[in-house]
Amino acid sequence: MSTEAGIGVMGTELGMMSYFETDGTVVSVIVVGFREGNIVTQFKTSATDDYDAVQVGYRRVRDKKLTKPELGHLGKAGVIPMRHLKEFRLQSVEEFETGQKLAVEEIFKEGDLVDVSGTTIGKGFQGGIKRHNFKRGQISHGSKSHRELGSIGAGTTPGRVYKGKKMPGRMGGSKRKIRKLKIVKIDNEL
C-alpha cells in the first residue's frame, strides 16, 4: 500500500481577490505567500527509517523561540532556525538534499489540483446563534429571550441534557482540510 501524497510546501494566506480568467469569468481566489522559503531540513530513507520522506521547514524564526533539541536538529542539518516543520512521504528522496530550497513553480503548475490544510480563524466564545445558526426568539410581545437557546432538555423522563447538545462555546481555531483546489496562477512578483 502506497502512502505517497507527493511533496508539499507551506505558505501563509495573504488574503482573497477576484481573478479574471481568459473567457471572462470571475473567480474568487485565495492568495498564498511563500516568501519565507521552504527548505529541506531532513530526509528519511527506507534503509534507515523503513520509509522514504522529506522534512520541510518554513518561516525563519529567532533562535530563542526554539528549544535546544529543535536547534540541535536544525543545526545538524546546517539550516537556519525554522518555526514549522512538516514531513512528506515520497516514493524516492534521491533528488533532494539537505538545505535545498523548494520553489513553488518547480513543484506545481497552473491548473494542478492540491489539498490545502490550515487553521481556521478563532472567533472566541460564541453563542448558539452565531456558532450553530440557531434562530433567535421574539424581540417584542413581552419576550425576554431574544438570543437565548430555548429548551435544552428532553423533559422529565431522561432528566438530563444529552451529550453532544449544540450549545454556546469556543468557535473556530480548529484544523480544516479542503481537497482538490485548483491553482489558478503562480506569480513570483506579489
PDB file of C-alpha atoms in Angstrom:
ATOM      1  CA  MET A   1       0.000   0.000   0.000  1.00  0.00           C
ATOM      2  CA  SER A   2       1.406   3.381  -1.020  1.00  0.00           C
ATOM      3  CA  THR A   3       1.012   6.339   1.312  1.00  0.00           C
ATOM      4  CA  GLU A   4       2.585   8.841  -1.061  1.00  0.00           C
ATOM      5  CA  ALA A   5       0.807  12.145  -1.385  1.00  0.00           C
ATOM      6  CA  GLY A   6       3.728  13.944  -3.045  1.00  0.00           C
ATOM      7  CA  ILE A   7       5.978  16.741  -1.924  1.00  0.00           C
ATOM      8  CA  GLY A   8       4.240  19.747  -0.448  1.00  0.00           C
ATOM      9  CA  VAL A   9       5.029  23.282   0.616  1.00  0.00           C
ATOM     10  CA  MET A  10       3.896  25.554   3.428  1.00  0.00           C
ATOM     11  CA  GLY A  11       2.693  29.111   2.970  1.00  0.00           C
ATOM     12  CA  THR A  12       0.847  31.997   4.577  1.00  0.00           C
ATOM     13  CA  GLU A  13      -2.577  33.192   3.428  1.00  0.00           C
ATOM     14  CA  LEU A  14      -2.262  36.833   2.387  1.00  0.00           C
ATOM     15  CA  GLY A  15      -5.929  37.424   1.577  1.00  0.00           C
ATOM     16  CA  MET A  16      -8.536  36.974  -1.154  1.00  0.00           C
ATOM     17  CA  MET A  17      -9.104  38.640  -4.501  1.00  0.00           C
ATOM     18  CA  SER A  18     -11.028  38.270  -7.751  1.00  0.00           C
ATOM     19  CA  TYR A  19      -9.264  36.834 -10.800  1.00  0.00           C
ATOM     20  CA  PHE A  20     -10.430  37.163 -14.412  1.00  0.00           C
ATOM     21  CA  GLU A  21      -9.944  34.018 -16.490  1.00  0.00           C
ATOM     22  CA  THR A  22      -9.320  34.114 -20.253  1.00  0.00           C
ATOM     23  CA  ASP A  23     -13.001  33.519 -21.078  1.00  0.00           C
ATOM     24  CA  GLY A  24     -14.038  36.484 -18.910  1.00  0.00           C
ATOM     25  CA  THR A  25     -15.414  34.606 -15.900  1.00  0.00           C
ATOM     26  CA  VAL A  26     -14.535  35.977 -12.483  1.00  0.00           C
ATOM     27  CA  VAL A  27     -13.161  33.542  -9.907  1.00  0.00           C
ATOM     28  CA  SER A  28     -12.618  34.196  -6.195  1.00  0.00           C
ATOM     29  CA  VAL A  29      -9.087  33.143  -5.283  1.00  0.00           C
ATOM     30  CA  ILE A  30      -7.014  32.911  -2.122  1.00  0.00           C
ATOM     31  CA  VAL A  31      -3.545  34.458  -2.339  1.00  0.00           C
ATOM     32  CA  VAL A  32      -0.866  32.394  -0.588  1.00  0.00           C
ATOM     33  CA  GLY A  33       2.627  33.759   0.047  1.00  0.00           C
ATOM     34  CA  PHE A  34       5.788  31.654   0.193  1.00  0.00           C
ATOM     35  CA  ARG A  35       8.249  34.465   0.989  1.00  0.00           C
ATOM     36  CA  GLU A  36       9.833  32.796   3.984  1.00  0.00           C
ATOM     37  CA  GLY A  37      11.032  29.822   1.942  1.00  0.00           C
ATOM     38  CA  ASN A  38      10.521  26.081   2.128  1.00  0.00           C
ATOM     39  CA  ILE A  39      13.829  24.399   2.936  1.00  0.00           C
ATOM     40  CA  VAL A  40      14.587  20.673   3.143  1.00  0.00           C
ATOM     41  CA  THR A  41      15.750  20.065   6.723  1.00  0.00           C
ATOM     42  CA  GLN A  42      15.967  16.262   6.719  1.00  0.00           C
ATOM     43  CA  PHE A  43      15.201  13.274   4.539  1.00  0.00           C
ATOM     44  CA  LYS A  44      14.489   9.722   5.603  1.00  0.00           C
ATOM     45  CA  THR A  45      15.197   6.602   3.566  1.00  0.00           C
ATOM     46  CA  SER A  46      13.719   3.130   3.688  1.00  0.00           C
ATOM     47  CA  ALA A  47      17.165   1.743   4.550  1.00  0.00           C
ATOM     48  CA  THR A  48      17.360   3.642   7.853  1.00  0.00           C
ATOM     49  CA  ASP A  49      13.762   4.527   8.754  1.00  0.00           C
ATOM     50  CA  ASP A  50      11.629   1.932   6.885  1.00  0.00           C
ATOM     51  CA  TYR A  51      10.038   4.638   4.719  1.00  0.00           C
ATOM     52  CA  ASP A  52      11.054   7.463   2.387  1.00  0.00           C
ATOM     53  CA  ALA A  53      10.161  11.005   3.420  1.00  0.00           C
ATOM     54  CA  VAL A  54      11.348  14.594   3.212  1.00  0.00           C
ATOM     55  CA  GLN A  55      11.081  17.028   6.133  1.00  0.00           C
ATOM     56  CA  VAL A  56      10.483  20.620   5.068  1.00  0.00           C
ATOM     57  CA  GLY A  57      10.919  23.723   7.235  1.00  0.00           C
ATOM     58  CA  TYR A  58       9.077  27.014   6.792  1.00  0.00           C
ATOM     59  CA  ARG A  59       9.270  30.524   8.248  1.00  0.00           C
ATOM     60  CA  ARG A  60      12.518  31.758   9.722  1.00  0.00           C
ATOM     61  CA  VAL A  61      12.470  32.379  13.467  1.00  0.00           C
ATOM     62  CA  ARG A  62      14.905  33.678  16.101  1.00  0.00           C
ATOM     63  CA  ASP A  63      16.986  31.129  17.986  1.00  0.00           C
ATOM     64  CA  LYS A  64      15.405  31.924  21.361  1.00  0.00           C
ATOM     65  CA  LYS A  65      11.964  30.863  20.064  1.00  0.00           C
ATOM     66  CA  LEU A  66      13.083  27.213  19.655  1.00  0.00           C
ATOM     67  CA  THR A  67      14.083  24.572  22.185  1.00  0.00           C
ATOM     68  CA  LYS A  68      17.602  23.160  22.389  1.00  0.00           C
ATOM     69  CA  PRO A  69      16.613  19.860  20.725  1.00  0.00           C
ATOM     70  CA  GLU A  70      14.992  21.755  17.827  1.00  0.00           C
ATOM     71  CA  LEU A  71      18.060  23.974  17.424  1.00  0.00           C
ATOM     72  CA  GLY A  72      20.297  20.902  17.504  1.00  0.00           C
ATOM     73  CA  HIS A  73      18.203  19.136  14.876  1.00  0.00           C
ATOM     74  CA  LEU A  74      18.280  22.121  12.512  1.00  0.00           C
ATOM     75  CA  GLY A  75      21.931  22.905  13.287  1.00  0.00           C
ATOM     76  CA  LYS A  76      22.933  19.362  12.367  1.00  0.00           C
ATOM     77  CA  ALA A  77      21.221  19.847   9.022  1.00  0.00           C
ATOM     78  CA  GLY A  78      23.038  23.168   8.558  1.00  0.00           C
ATOM     79  CA  VAL A  79      19.870  25.219   8.014  1.00  0.00           C
ATOM     80  CA  ILE A  80      18.571  28.376   9.654  1.00  0.00           C
ATOM     81  CA  PRO A  81      16.064  28.053  12.536  1.00  0.00           C
ATOM     82  CA  MET A  82      12.560  27.379  11.182  1.00  0.00           C
ATOM     83  CA  ARG A  83       9.232  27.710  13.012  1.00  0.00           C
ATOM     84  CA  HIS A  84       7.265  24.985  11.187  1.00  0.00           C
ATOM     85  CA  LEU A  85       8.489  21.500  10.251  1.00  0.00           C
ATOM     86  CA  LYS A  86       6.409  19.053   8.207  1.00  0.00           C
ATOM     87  CA  GLU A  87       7.189  15.638   6.782  1.00  0.00           C
ATOM     88  CA  PHE A  88       6.032  14.495   3.339  1.00  0.00           C
ATOM     89  CA  ARG A  89       6.187  10.801   2.401  1.00  0.00           C
ATOM     90  CA  LEU A  90       7.515  10.017  -1.076  1.00  0.00           C
ATOM     91  CA  GLN A  91       8.455   7.033  -3.224  1.00  0.00           C
ATOM     92  CA  SER A  92      12.035   8.284  -3.621  1.00  0.00           C
ATOM     93  CA  VAL A  93      14.112  11.015  -1.985  1.00  0.00           C
ATOM     94  CA  GLU A  94      17.061  10.803  -4.402  1.00  0.00           C
ATOM     95  CA  GLU A  95      16.529  14.262  -5.945  1.00  0.00           C
ATOM     96  CA  PHE A  96      16.513  16.086  -2.588  1.00  0.00           C
ATOM     97  CA  GLU A  97      19.388  17.191  -0.385  1.00  0.00           C
ATOM     98  CA  THR A  98      19.542  18.901   2.998  1.00  0.00           C
ATOM     99  CA  GLY A  99      19.380  22.695   2.795  1.00  0.00           C
ATOM    100  CA  GLN A 100      17.757  22.686  -0.652  1.00  0.00           C
ATOM    101  CA  LYS A 101      15.202  25.447  -1.240  1.00  0.00           C
ATOM    102  CA  LEU A 102      11.924  24.273  -2.737  1.00  0.00           C
ATOM    103  CA  ALA A 103      10.483  26.636  -5.333  1.00  0.00           C
ATOM    104  CA  VAL A 104       6.712  26.541  -5.785  1.00  0.00           C
ATOM    105  CA  GLU A 105       6.910  26.907  -9.579  1.00  0.00           C
ATOM    106  CA  GLU A 106       9.132  23.802  -9.791  1.00  0.00           C
ATOM    107  CA  ILE A 107       6.702  21.635  -7.789  1.00  0.00           C
ATOM    108  CA  PHE A 108       3.318  22.858  -9.040  1.00  0.00           C
ATOM    109  CA  LYS A 109       1.997  24.285 -12.284  1.00  0.00           C
ATOM    110  CA  GLU A 110      -1.133  26.259 -13.112  1.00  0.00           C
ATOM    111  CA  GLY A 111      -4.190  24.033 -13.274  1.00  0.00           C
ATOM    112  CA  ASP A 112      -2.932  21.484 -10.719  1.00  0.00           C
ATOM    113  CA  LEU A 113      -5.347  20.285  -8.036  1.00  0.00           C
ATOM    114  CA  VAL A 114      -3.980  20.457  -4.493  1.00  0.00           C
ATOM    115  CA  ASP A 115      -5.128  19.607  -0.976  1.00  0.00           C
ATOM    116  CA  VAL A 116      -4.904  22.593   1.376  1.00  0.00           C
ATOM    117  CA  SER A 117      -4.929  22.303   5.165  1.00  0.00           C
ATOM    118  CA  GLY A 118      -4.713  25.028   7.765  1.00  0.00           C
ATOM    119  CA  THR A 119      -6.144  26.550  10.921  1.00  0.00           C
ATOM    120  CA  THR A 120      -9.438  28.439  10.800  1.00  0.00           C
ATOM    121  CA  ILE A 121      -9.758  31.910  12.303  1.00  0.00           C
ATOM    122  CA  GLY A 122     -10.572  31.738  16.023  1.00  0.00           C
ATOM    123  CA  LYS A 123     -13.796  33.547  16.956  1.00  0.00           C
ATOM    124  CA  GLY A 124     -13.614  33.058  20.718  1.00  0.00           C
ATOM    125  CA  PHE A 125     -16.618  32.130  22.871  1.00  0.00           C
ATOM    126  CA  GLN A 126     -19.781  32.486  20.769  1.00  0.00           C
ATOM    127  CA  GLY A 127     -23.479  31.931  21.382  1.00  0.00           C
ATOM    128  CA  GLY A 128     -25.793  29.432  19.724  1.00  0.00           C
ATOM    129  CA  ILE A 129     -26.972  31.828  17.010  1.00  0.00           C
ATOM    130  CA  LYS A 130     -23.506  32.506  15.588  1.00  0.00           C
ATOM    131  CA  ARG A 131     -21.986  29.103  16.352  1.00  0.00           C
ATOM    132  CA  HIS A 132     -24.813  26.770  15.220  1.00  0.00           C
ATOM    133  CA  ASN A 133     -27.096  29.082  13.181  1.00  0.00           C
ATOM    134  CA  PHE A 134     -29.971  28.815  15.675  1.00  0.00           C
ATOM    135  CA  LYS A 135     -32.989  31.076  15.155  1.00  0.00           C
ATOM    136  CA  ARG A 136     -33.462  33.932  17.586  1.00  0.00           C
ATOM    137  CA  GLY A 137     -36.508  34.404  19.790  1.00  0.00           C
ATOM    138  CA  GLN A 138     -39.138  37.122  19.583  1.00  0.00           C
ATOM    139  CA  ILE A 139     -37.954  40.671  20.025  1.00  0.00           C
ATOM    140  CA  SER A 140     -41.355  42.126  21.024  1.00  0.00           C
ATOM    141  CA  HIS A 141     -44.607  40.957  22.697  1.00  0.00           C
ATOM    142  CA  GLY A 142     -43.050  40.740  26.152  1.00  0.00           C
ATOM    143  CA  SER A 143     -40.391  38.174  25.278  1.00  0.00           C
ATOM    144  CA  LYS A 144     -37.189  38.303  27.292  1.00  0.00           C
ATOM    145  CA  SER A 145     -35.412  35.521  25.365  1.00  0.00           C
ATOM    146  CA  HIS A 146     -34.041  37.304  22.311  1.00  0.00           C
ATOM    147  CA  ARG A 147     -30.806  35.419  21.607  1.00  0.00           C
ATOM    148  CA  GLU A 148     -31.075  32.534  24.065  1.00  0.00           C
ATOM    149  CA  LEU A 149     -31.114  28.832  23.199  1.00  0.00           C
ATOM    150  CA  GLY A 150     -34.541  27.921  24.478  1.00  0.00           C
ATOM    151  CA  SER A 151     -35.131  24.441  25.879  1.00  0.00           C
ATOM    152  CA  ILE A 152     -32.060  22.194  26.051  1.00  0.00           C
ATOM    153  CA  GLY A 153     -33.597  19.202  27.833  1.00  0.00           C
ATOM    154  CA  ALA A 154     -35.992  16.471  26.722  1.00  0.00           C
ATOM    155  CA  GLY A 155     -38.425  16.542  29.647  1.00  0.00           C
ATOM    156  CA  THR A 156     -38.775  14.623  32.902  1.00  0.00           C
ATOM    157  CA  THR A 157     -38.009  11.152  31.603  1.00  0.00           C
ATOM    158  CA  PRO A 158     -34.338  11.491  30.723  1.00  0.00           C
ATOM    159  CA  GLY A 159     -33.947  14.167  33.388  1.00  0.00           C
ATOM    160  CA  ARG A 160     -30.713  15.344  31.861  1.00  0.00           C
ATOM    161  CA  VAL A 161     -29.204  17.105  28.860  1.00  0.00           C
ATOM    162  CA  TYR A 162     -27.946  14.727  26.183  1.00  0.00           C
ATOM    163  CA  LYS A 163     -24.234  14.642  25.420  1.00  0.00           C
ATOM    164  CA  GLY A 164     -23.266  16.489  22.265  1.00  0.00           C
ATOM    165  CA  LYS A 165     -26.051  19.073  22.569  1.00  0.00           C
ATOM    166  CA  LYS A 166     -25.260  22.123  20.474  1.00  0.00           C
ATOM    167  CA  MET A 167     -24.609  24.946  22.917  1.00  0.00           C
ATOM    168  CA  PRO A 168     -22.536  28.125  23.186  1.00  0.00           C
ATOM    169  CA  GLY A 169     -18.780  27.614  23.307  1.00  0.00           C
ATOM    170  CA  ARG A 170     -15.437  28.200  21.645  1.00  0.00           C
ATOM    171  CA  MET A 171     -15.704  28.661  17.891  1.00  0.00           C
ATOM    172  CA  GLY A 172     -13.004  28.460  15.228  1.00  0.00           C
ATOM    173  CA  GLY A 173      -9.291  27.928  15.741  1.00  0.00           C
ATOM    174  CA  SER A 174      -9.551  24.334  14.502  1.00  0.00           C
ATOM    175  CA  LYS A 175      -7.769  22.483  11.706  1.00  0.00           C
ATOM    176  CA  ARG A 176      -9.526  22.083   8.361  1.00  0.00           C
ATOM    177  CA  LYS A 177      -8.575  20.396   5.100  1.00  0.00           C
ATOM    178  CA  ILE A 178     -10.007  21.230   1.686  1.00  0.00           C
ATOM    179  CA  ARG A 179      -9.289  18.825  -1.158  1.00  0.00           C
ATOM    180  CA  LYS A 180      -8.855  19.427  -4.881  1.00  0.00           C
ATOM    181  CA  LEU A 181      -8.413  23.191  -5.006  1.00  0.00           C
ATOM    182  CA  LYS A 182      -7.236  24.403  -8.407  1.00  0.00           C
ATOM    183  CA  ILE A 183      -4.085  26.509  -8.762  1.00  0.00           C
ATOM    184  CA  VAL A 184      -5.224  29.446 -10.894  1.00  0.00           C
ATOM    185  CA  LYS A 185      -1.936  31.353 -11.189  1.00  0.00           C
ATOM    186  CA  ILE A 186       1.630  31.247  -9.892  1.00  0.00           C
ATOM    187  CA  ASP A 187       3.129  34.737  -9.613  1.00  0.00           C
ATOM    188  CA  ASN A 188       6.513  35.444  -8.028  1.00  0.00           C
ATOM    189  CA  GLU A 189       6.107  39.229  -8.174  1.00  0.00           C
ATOM    190  CA  LEU A 190       3.424  39.544  -5.486  1.00  0.00           C
TER     191      LEU A 190
END
